mmCIF file of C-alpha atoms in Angstrom:
data_model
loop_
_atom_site.group_PDB
_atom_site.id
_atom_site.type_symbol
_atom_site.label_atom_id
_atom_site.label_comp_id
_atom_site.label_asym_id
_atom_site.label_seq_id
_atom_site.Cartn_x
_atom_site.Cartn_y
_atom_site.Cartn_z
ATOM 1 C CA MET A 1 -151.390 -16.969 18.608
ATOM 2 C CA ALA A 2 -150.320 -16.841 14.185
ATOM 3 C CA TYR A 3 -146.812 -15.333 13.784
ATOM 4 C CA GLN A 4 -145.779 -12.989 10.504
ATOM 5 C CA GLN A 5 -142.448 -13.714 9.301
ATOM 6 C CA GLY A 6 -140.407 -10.949 8.657
ATOM 7 C CA ALA A 7 -141.677 -6.680 9.213
ATOM 8 C CA MET A 8 -142.357 -6.307 11.537
ATOM 9 C CA PRO A 9 -146.752 -6.458 11.956
ATOM 10 C CA ASP A 10 -148.357 -3.034 11.863
ATOM 11 C CA GLN A 11 -149.880 -0.972 15.644
ATOM 12 C CA SER A 12 -153.398 -2.317 14.909
ATOM 13 C CA PHE A 13 -153.226 -5.553 13.761
ATOM 14 C CA LEU A 14 -151.440 -5.662 17.413
ATOM 15 C CA TRP A 15 -152.977 -4.596 19.259
ATOM 16 C CA ASP A 16 -156.318 -6.957 17.669
ATOM 17 C CA VAL A 17 -154.156 -9.857 19.209
ATOM 18 C CA PHE A 18 -153.827 -7.719 22.124
ATOM 19 C CA GLN A 19 -157.342 -7.642 23.099
ATOM 20 C CA ARG A 20 -157.591 -10.984 21.732
ATOM 21 C CA VAL A 21 -155.088 -12.041 24.364
ATOM 22 C CA ASP A 22 -156.089 -9.832 27.063
ATOM 23 C CA LYS A 23 -159.245 -11.973 28.102
ATOM 24 C CA ASP A 24 -160.724 -9.877 31.422
ATOM 25 C CA ARG A 25 -159.796 -7.022 29.778
ATOM 26 C CA SER A 26 -157.849 -5.205 32.141
ATOM 27 C CA GLY A 27 -155.598 -3.799 29.685
ATOM 28 C CA GLN A 28 -152.569 -5.583 30.820
ATOM 29 C CA ILE A 29 -151.393 -8.929 29.878
ATOM 30 C CA SER A 30 -151.080 -11.565 32.739
ATOM 31 C CA ALA A 31 -148.497 -14.878 32.772
ATOM 32 C CA ASP A 32 -151.604 -16.623 31.818
ATOM 33 C CA GLU A 33 -153.632 -15.065 29.204
ATOM 34 C CA LEU A 34 -150.164 -15.102 27.353
ATOM 35 C CA GLN A 35 -149.719 -19.116 28.448
ATOM 36 C CA MET A 36 -153.073 -20.076 26.665
ATOM 37 C CA ALA A 37 -152.568 -17.479 23.434
ATOM 38 C CA LEU A 38 -149.013 -18.860 22.595
ATOM 39 C CA SER A 39 -148.463 -22.178 20.304
ATOM 40 C CA ASN A 40 -145.106 -24.031 19.992
ATOM 41 C CA GLY A 41 -146.803 -25.798 17.231
ATOM 42 C CA THR A 42 -146.463 -29.443 18.689
ATOM 43 C CA TRP A 43 -150.700 -28.101 20.134
ATOM 44 C CA SER A 44 -149.409 -29.173 23.835
ATOM 45 C CA ALA A 45 -149.247 -26.200 26.074
ATOM 46 C CA PHE A 46 -145.913 -23.309 26.106
ATOM 47 C CA ASN A 47 -144.648 -24.209 28.967
ATOM 48 C CA PRO A 48 -145.301 -21.540 32.632
ATOM 49 C CA GLU A 49 -142.448 -21.379 33.326
ATOM 50 C CA THR A 50 -140.807 -19.852 29.803
ATOM 51 C CA VAL A 51 -144.479 -17.814 30.094
ATOM 52 C CA ARG A 52 -143.426 -16.921 33.457
ATOM 53 C CA LEU A 53 -139.481 -15.655 32.287
ATOM 54 C CA MET A 54 -140.800 -13.166 29.555
ATOM 55 C CA ILE A 55 -143.701 -12.147 31.072
ATOM 56 C CA GLY A 56 -140.835 -10.737 34.290
ATOM 57 C CA MET A 57 -137.997 -9.861 30.773
ATOM 58 C CA PHE A 58 -141.300 -7.362 29.377
ATOM 59 C CA ASP A 59 -142.917 -6.201 33.101
ATOM 60 C CA ARG A 60 -141.260 -2.889 32.708
ATOM 61 C CA GLU A 61 -143.832 -1.754 35.996
ATOM 62 C CA ASN A 62 -143.173 -5.023 38.188
ATOM 63 C CA ARG A 63 -146.847 -6.144 38.577
ATOM 64 C CA GLY A 64 -146.350 -9.336 36.575
ATOM 65 C CA THR A 65 -148.388 -8.395 33.535
ATOM 66 C CA VAL A 66 -147.710 -6.079 30.181
ATOM 67 C CA SER A 67 -149.413 -3.033 28.395
ATOM 68 C CA PHE A 68 -149.302 -3.222 25.136
ATOM 69 C CA GLN A 69 -146.663 -1.228 24.826
ATOM 70 C CA ASP A 70 -143.805 -3.907 26.699
ATOM 71 C CA PHE A 71 -146.809 -6.625 24.711
ATOM 72 C CA GLU A 72 -145.272 -5.159 21.359
ATOM 73 C CA ALA A 73 -142.204 -5.741 22.435
ATOM 74 C CA LEU A 74 -142.841 -9.528 23.589
ATOM 75 C CA TRP A 75 -144.417 -10.449 20.728
ATOM 76 C CA LYS A 76 -141.515 -9.423 18.197
ATOM 77 C CA TYR A 77 -138.973 -11.073 21.281
ATOM 78 C CA VAL A 78 -141.242 -14.006 20.002
ATOM 79 C CA THR A 79 -140.681 -14.263 17.128
ATOM 80 C CA ASP A 80 -137.872 -13.414 16.908
ATOM 81 C CA TRP A 81 -136.962 -16.786 18.326
ATOM 82 C CA GLN A 82 -139.348 -18.397 16.673
ATOM 83 C CA ASN A 83 -137.297 -17.396 13.703
ATOM 84 C CA CYS A 84 -133.846 -18.578 15.431
ATOM 85 C CA PHE A 85 -135.322 -21.591 16.302
ATOM 86 C CA ARG A 86 -136.649 -23.262 12.790
ATOM 87 C CA SER A 87 -133.624 -21.782 11.506
ATOM 88 C CA PHE A 88 -131.855 -24.523 13.446
ATOM 89 C CA ASP A 89 -134.582 -26.749 13.319
ATOM 90 C CA ARG A 90 -133.045 -28.756 10.556
ATOM 91 C CA ASP A 91 -135.754 -31.683 9.602
ATOM 92 C CA ASN A 92 -138.460 -29.789 10.632
ATOM 93 C CA SER A 93 -139.708 -31.989 13.347
ATOM 94 C CA GLY A 94 -141.168 -29.078 15.781
ATOM 95 C CA ASN A 95 -138.258 -29.960 18.426
ATOM 96 C CA ILE A 96 -134.166 -29.396 18.502
ATOM 97 C CA ASP A 97 -132.669 -32.432 18.809
ATOM 98 C CA LYS A 98 -129.128 -33.057 21.441
ATOM 99 C CA GLN A 99 -127.611 -31.990 17.104
ATOM 100 C CA GLU A 100 -129.628 -28.615 16.404
ATOM 101 C CA LEU A 101 -128.994 -27.240 20.065
ATOM 102 C CA ASN A 102 -125.299 -27.939 20.484
ATOM 103 C CA THR A 103 -124.878 -25.770 16.360
ATOM 104 C CA ALA A 104 -127.360 -23.331 17.219
ATOM 105 C CA LEU A 105 -125.235 -22.861 20.593
ATOM 106 C CA SER A 106 -122.797 -22.942 18.431
ATOM 107 C CA THR A 107 -124.089 -20.359 16.282
ATOM 108 C CA PHE A 108 -124.418 -18.118 19.661
ATOM 109 C CA GLY A 109 -120.576 -17.978 20.221
ATOM 110 C CA TYR A 110 -120.279 -20.837 23.404
ATOM 111 C CA ARG A 111 -118.489 -23.924 23.655
ATOM 112 C CA LEU A 112 -120.159 -26.839 25.413
ATOM 113 C CA SER A 113 -118.885 -29.710 25.290
ATOM 114 C CA ASP A 114 -121.166 -32.575 24.114
ATOM 115 C CA GLN A 115 -122.306 -34.496 27.689
ATOM 116 C CA LEU A 116 -123.237 -30.323 28.919
ATOM 117 C CA VAL A 117 -125.426 -30.491 25.830
ATOM 118 C CA GLY A 118 -126.390 -33.386 26.620
ATOM 119 C CA VAL A 119 -127.067 -32.165 29.879
ATOM 120 C CA LEU A 120 -129.648 -29.238 29.393
ATOM 121 C CA ILE A 121 -131.520 -31.210 26.489
ATOM 122 C CA ARG A 122 -132.227 -33.327 29.965
ATOM 123 C CA LYS A 123 -132.570 -29.907 32.076
ATOM 124 C CA PHE A 124 -134.981 -28.664 28.825
ATOM 125 C CA ASP A 125 -136.890 -31.706 28.241
ATOM 126 C CA ARG A 126 -140.397 -31.813 29.389
ATOM 127 C CA PHE A 127 -141.621 -35.229 27.447
ATOM 128 C CA GLY A 128 -138.583 -36.968 27.621
ATOM 129 C CA GLN A 129 -138.136 -37.629 24.219
ATOM 130 C CA GLY A 130 -134.109 -36.342 23.871
ATOM 131 C CA THR A 131 -135.851 -33.321 22.370
ATOM 132 C CA ILE A 132 -136.590 -29.660 24.036
ATOM 133 C CA LEU A 133 -139.622 -28.028 21.856
ATOM 134 C CA PHE A 134 -139.479 -23.660 20.655
ATOM 135 C CA ASP A 135 -140.632 -22.809 24.106
ATOM 136 C CA ASP A 136 -137.727 -25.135 26.209
ATOM 137 C CA PHE A 137 -135.513 -24.135 23.144
ATOM 138 C CA ILE A 138 -135.934 -20.168 24.316
ATOM 139 C CA GLN A 139 -136.074 -20.407 28.669
ATOM 140 C CA CYS A 140 -133.104 -22.976 27.499
ATOM 141 C CA CYS A 141 -131.163 -19.688 26.217
ATOM 142 C CA ILE A 142 -132.493 -17.702 28.445
ATOM 143 C CA ALA A 143 -131.263 -19.438 31.520
ATOM 144 C CA LEU A 144 -127.640 -19.834 29.894
ATOM 145 C CA TYR A 145 -126.945 -17.047 29.000
ATOM 146 C CA THR A 146 -128.514 -15.531 32.677
ATOM 147 C CA LEU A 147 -126.376 -17.413 33.804
ATOM 148 C CA THR A 148 -123.445 -16.401 31.100
ATOM 149 C CA ALA A 149 -123.589 -13.519 31.748
ATOM 150 C CA ALA A 150 -123.961 -14.166 35.571
ATOM 151 C CA PHE A 151 -120.173 -15.732 35.510
ATOM 152 C CA ARG A 152 -118.627 -12.873 33.640
ATOM 153 C CA GLN A 153 -119.658 -10.659 36.323
ATOM 154 C CA HIS A 154 -117.114 -12.333 38.583
ATOM 155 C CA ASP A 155 -114.512 -13.625 34.822
ATOM 156 C CA THR A 156 -112.827 -10.304 35.138
ATOM 157 C CA ASP A 157 -109.958 -11.834 33.466
ATOM 158 C CA MET A 158 -112.186 -13.768 31.007
ATOM 159 C CA ASP A 159 -109.813 -16.914 31.451
ATOM 160 C CA GLY A 160 -113.609 -18.964 31.744
ATOM 161 C CA VAL A 161 -112.162 -19.977 35.359
ATOM 162 C CA ILE A 162 -113.707 -17.758 39.307
ATOM 163 C CA THR A 163 -113.399 -17.767 42.770
ATOM 164 C CA ILE A 164 -116.036 -17.188 44.914
ATOM 165 C CA GLN A 165 -116.949 -18.502 47.880
ATOM 166 C CA TYR A 166 -119.888 -20.673 48.583
ATOM 167 C CA GLU A 167 -122.461 -17.407 49.517
ATOM 168 C CA GLN A 168 -121.379 -15.703 47.351
ATOM 169 C CA PHE A 169 -122.236 -18.152 44.712
ATOM 170 C CA LEU A 170 -125.391 -18.455 45.996
ATOM 171 C CA SER A 171 -126.660 -15.286 46.642
ATOM 172 C CA MET A 172 -126.114 -15.029 43.053
ATOM 173 C CA VAL A 173 -127.254 -17.550 41.745
ATOM 174 C CA PHE A 174 -130.395 -16.887 43.344
ATOM 175 C CA SER A 175 -130.520 -13.565 41.901
ATOM 176 C CA LEU A 176 -131.034 -14.562 38.928
ATOM 177 C CA LYS A 177 -134.252 -14.909 36.764
ATOM 178 C CA ILE A 178 -134.286 -17.470 35.692
#
């Protein structure tokens, strides 16, 4: 899938892309179809878990697929993430290292220790190279945002500390779409 920087492409361009991605001509794009169409720029397959997360975010009908209307929003989302990724990939290596991830997360307002940023690199580095690819960067940011939002629901005084019971914690974590 080719991405264009700048303004949102016109509907006829997106419809053409949608039809090429919709291999089974169902009028819906499945996670498998989307994964085959996406590229993280490294000749490796797009992370299926990231694709599943994105389908879940844009599937308004809860069918495990996205319609053309959903696809338009998903396209913008991926394009925005691509532009974000490129802005933090300072050395244009096609991946984000620990320092670049720390810079990105700080820019997003997260104040995390070097140790935790290292944990995130290890968690989202599928190839054990100490870096994360574009698709894994999206997944990392979605997971961090989702977990932070769930935490904040319990952090009513915004002091960064919550007290919850074990089952509340499990319920909170297992109910999240991550």
